[in-house]
mmCIF file of C-alpha atoms in Angstrom:
data_model
loop_
_atom_site.group_PDB
_atom_site.id
_atom_site.type_symbol
_atom_site.label_atom_id
_atom_site.label_comp_id
_atom_site.label_asym_id
_atom_site.label_seq_id
_atom_site.Cartn_x
_atom_site.Cartn_y
_atom_site.Cartn_z
ATOM 1 C CA GLU A 16 44.533 170.495 160.666
ATOM 2 C CA ALA A 17 44.175 171.594 157.071
ATOM 3 C CA VAL A 18 41.491 171.775 154.426
ATOM 4 C CA TYR A 19 42.197 171.527 150.721
ATOM 5 C CA PHE A 20 39.834 172.594 147.969
ATOM 6 C CA PHE A 21 40.242 173.074 144.256
ATOM 7 C CA HIS A 22 37.147 174.886 143.042
ATOM 8 C CA PRO A 23 35.982 178.182 144.579
ATOM 9 C CA GLU A 24 32.430 176.897 144.917
ATOM 10 C CA ASP A 25 33.677 173.990 147.078
ATOM 11 C CA LEU A 26 34.620 176.371 149.881
ATOM 12 C CA GLN A 27 30.928 176.979 150.607
ATOM 13 C CA LYS A 28 30.523 173.248 151.381
ATOM 14 C CA ILE A 29 33.296 173.097 153.995
ATOM 15 C CA ASN A 30 32.625 173.668 157.693
ATOM 16 C CA LEU A 31 35.340 176.193 158.593
ATOM 17 C CA ARG A 32 34.389 176.521 162.289
ATOM 18 C CA PRO A 33 37.003 174.018 163.527
ATOM 19 C CA PHE A 34 39.784 176.104 161.941
ATOM 20 C CA ARG A 35 41.204 179.277 163.426
ATOM 21 C CA ASN A 36 42.517 180.426 160.024
ATOM 22 C CA THR A 37 41.766 179.440 156.452
ATOM 23 C CA TYR A 38 44.452 179.936 153.829
ATOM 24 C CA LEU A 39 44.178 179.774 150.077
ATOM 25 C CA LEU A 40 47.101 179.102 147.724
ATOM 26 C CA VAL A 41 46.429 180.502 144.281
ATOM 27 C CA ARG A 42 48.448 180.585 141.081
ATOM 28 C CA LYS A 43 48.917 184.151 139.867
ATOM 29 C CA GLU A 44 46.856 183.510 136.710
ATOM 30 C CA GLU A 45 43.943 182.164 138.827
ATOM 31 C CA GLU A 46 43.819 184.992 141.386
ATOM 32 C CA LYS A 47 41.115 187.005 139.563
ATOM 33 C CA ARG A 48 38.897 183.914 139.236
ATOM 34 C CA TYR A 49 39.071 183.204 142.981
ATOM 35 C CA ARG A 50 38.546 186.842 143.976
ATOM 36 C CA GLU A 51 35.436 187.064 141.760
ATOM 37 C CA ALA A 52 34.038 183.740 142.939
ATOM 38 C CA LEU A 53 34.567 184.432 146.643
ATOM 39 C CA HIS A 54 33.987 188.190 146.865
ATOM 40 C CA GLN A 55 30.492 187.910 148.359
ATOM 41 C CA THR A 56 31.536 185.619 151.202
ATOM 42 C CA PHE A 57 35.248 186.261 151.803
ATOM 43 C CA THR A 58 37.911 188.887 151.481
ATOM 44 C CA LEU A 59 41.391 187.697 150.549
ATOM 45 C CA GLU A 60 44.364 189.132 152.441
ATOM 46 C CA GLU A 61 47.662 188.362 150.734
ATOM 47 C CA GLN A 62 50.143 186.862 153.199
ATOM 48 C CA ALA A 63 53.108 185.923 151.008
ATOM 49 C CA PRO A 64 54.042 185.265 147.397
ATOM 50 C CA TYR A 65 55.441 181.882 146.388
ATOM 51 C CA THR A 66 57.409 180.416 143.505
ATOM 52 C CA LEU A 67 57.569 176.686 142.852
ATOM 53 C CA ASN A 68 59.736 174.866 140.343
ATOM 54 C CA ILE A 69 57.778 171.739 139.447
ATOM 55 C CA SER A 70 58.405 168.788 137.152
ATOM 56 C CA LEU A 71 55.475 166.950 135.619
ATOM 57 C CA PRO A 72 55.246 164.281 132.952
ATOM 58 C CA SER A 73 53.957 165.614 129.654
ATOM 59 C CA ARG A 74 50.742 164.214 128.177
ATOM 60 C CA PRO A 75 51.485 163.575 124.521
ATOM 61 C CA THR A 76 48.482 163.461 122.231
ATOM 62 C CA ASN A 77 50.337 161.268 119.755
ATOM 63 C CA PRO A 78 50.127 157.616 120.963
ATOM 64 C CA ARG A 79 53.568 156.923 119.459
ATOM 65 C CA GLU A 80 55.164 159.621 121.585
ATOM 66 C CA LEU A 81 56.510 158.820 125.044
ATOM 67 C CA PRO A 82 55.877 161.177 127.953
ATOM 68 C CA HIS A 83 58.809 163.343 128.912
ATOM 69 C CA LYS A 84 59.568 165.484 131.939
ATOM 70 C CA LYS A 85 58.174 169.010 131.690
ATOM 71 C CA ASN A 86 59.615 171.671 134.005
ATOM 72 C CA GLU A 87 57.461 174.623 134.953
ATOM 73 C CA ILE A 88 57.799 177.590 137.288
ATOM 74 C CA VAL A 89 54.588 178.416 139.142
ATOM 75 C CA ASN A 90 54.081 181.815 140.784
ATOM 76 C CA GLY A 91 51.266 182.659 143.121
ATOM 77 C CA SER A 92 50.244 183.932 146.522
ATOM 78 C CA VAL A 93 49.067 182.639 149.870
ATOM 79 C CA PHE A 94 45.915 184.403 151.064
ATOM 80 C CA LEU A 95 44.255 184.468 154.462
ATOM 81 C CA LEU A 96 40.475 184.277 153.998
ATOM 82 C CA HIS A 97 38.274 186.553 156.097
ATOM 83 C CA PRO A 98 34.480 186.089 156.144
ATOM 84 C CA SER A 99 32.843 189.128 154.544
ATOM 85 C CA SER A 100 30.517 191.271 156.578
ATOM 86 C CA LEU A 101 28.187 191.905 153.604
#
């Protein structure tokens, strides 16, 4: 079973008891935000880095412009969450 969440504050609303481990996938540029938001309730133990090559349609702001494929490389880490003993 897996749990997905997108905002750090959403983790507080999820019952984690049914899960033996809870993992968090975080883009490198978002790591500080998650560490700061979760530091009182969880410690993050880095398990592995990841790199994804993704393709997304662009979102042109000009209505006369057609969307085109936008390639992006995403770097981040997988973290195991441990409940803090604070």
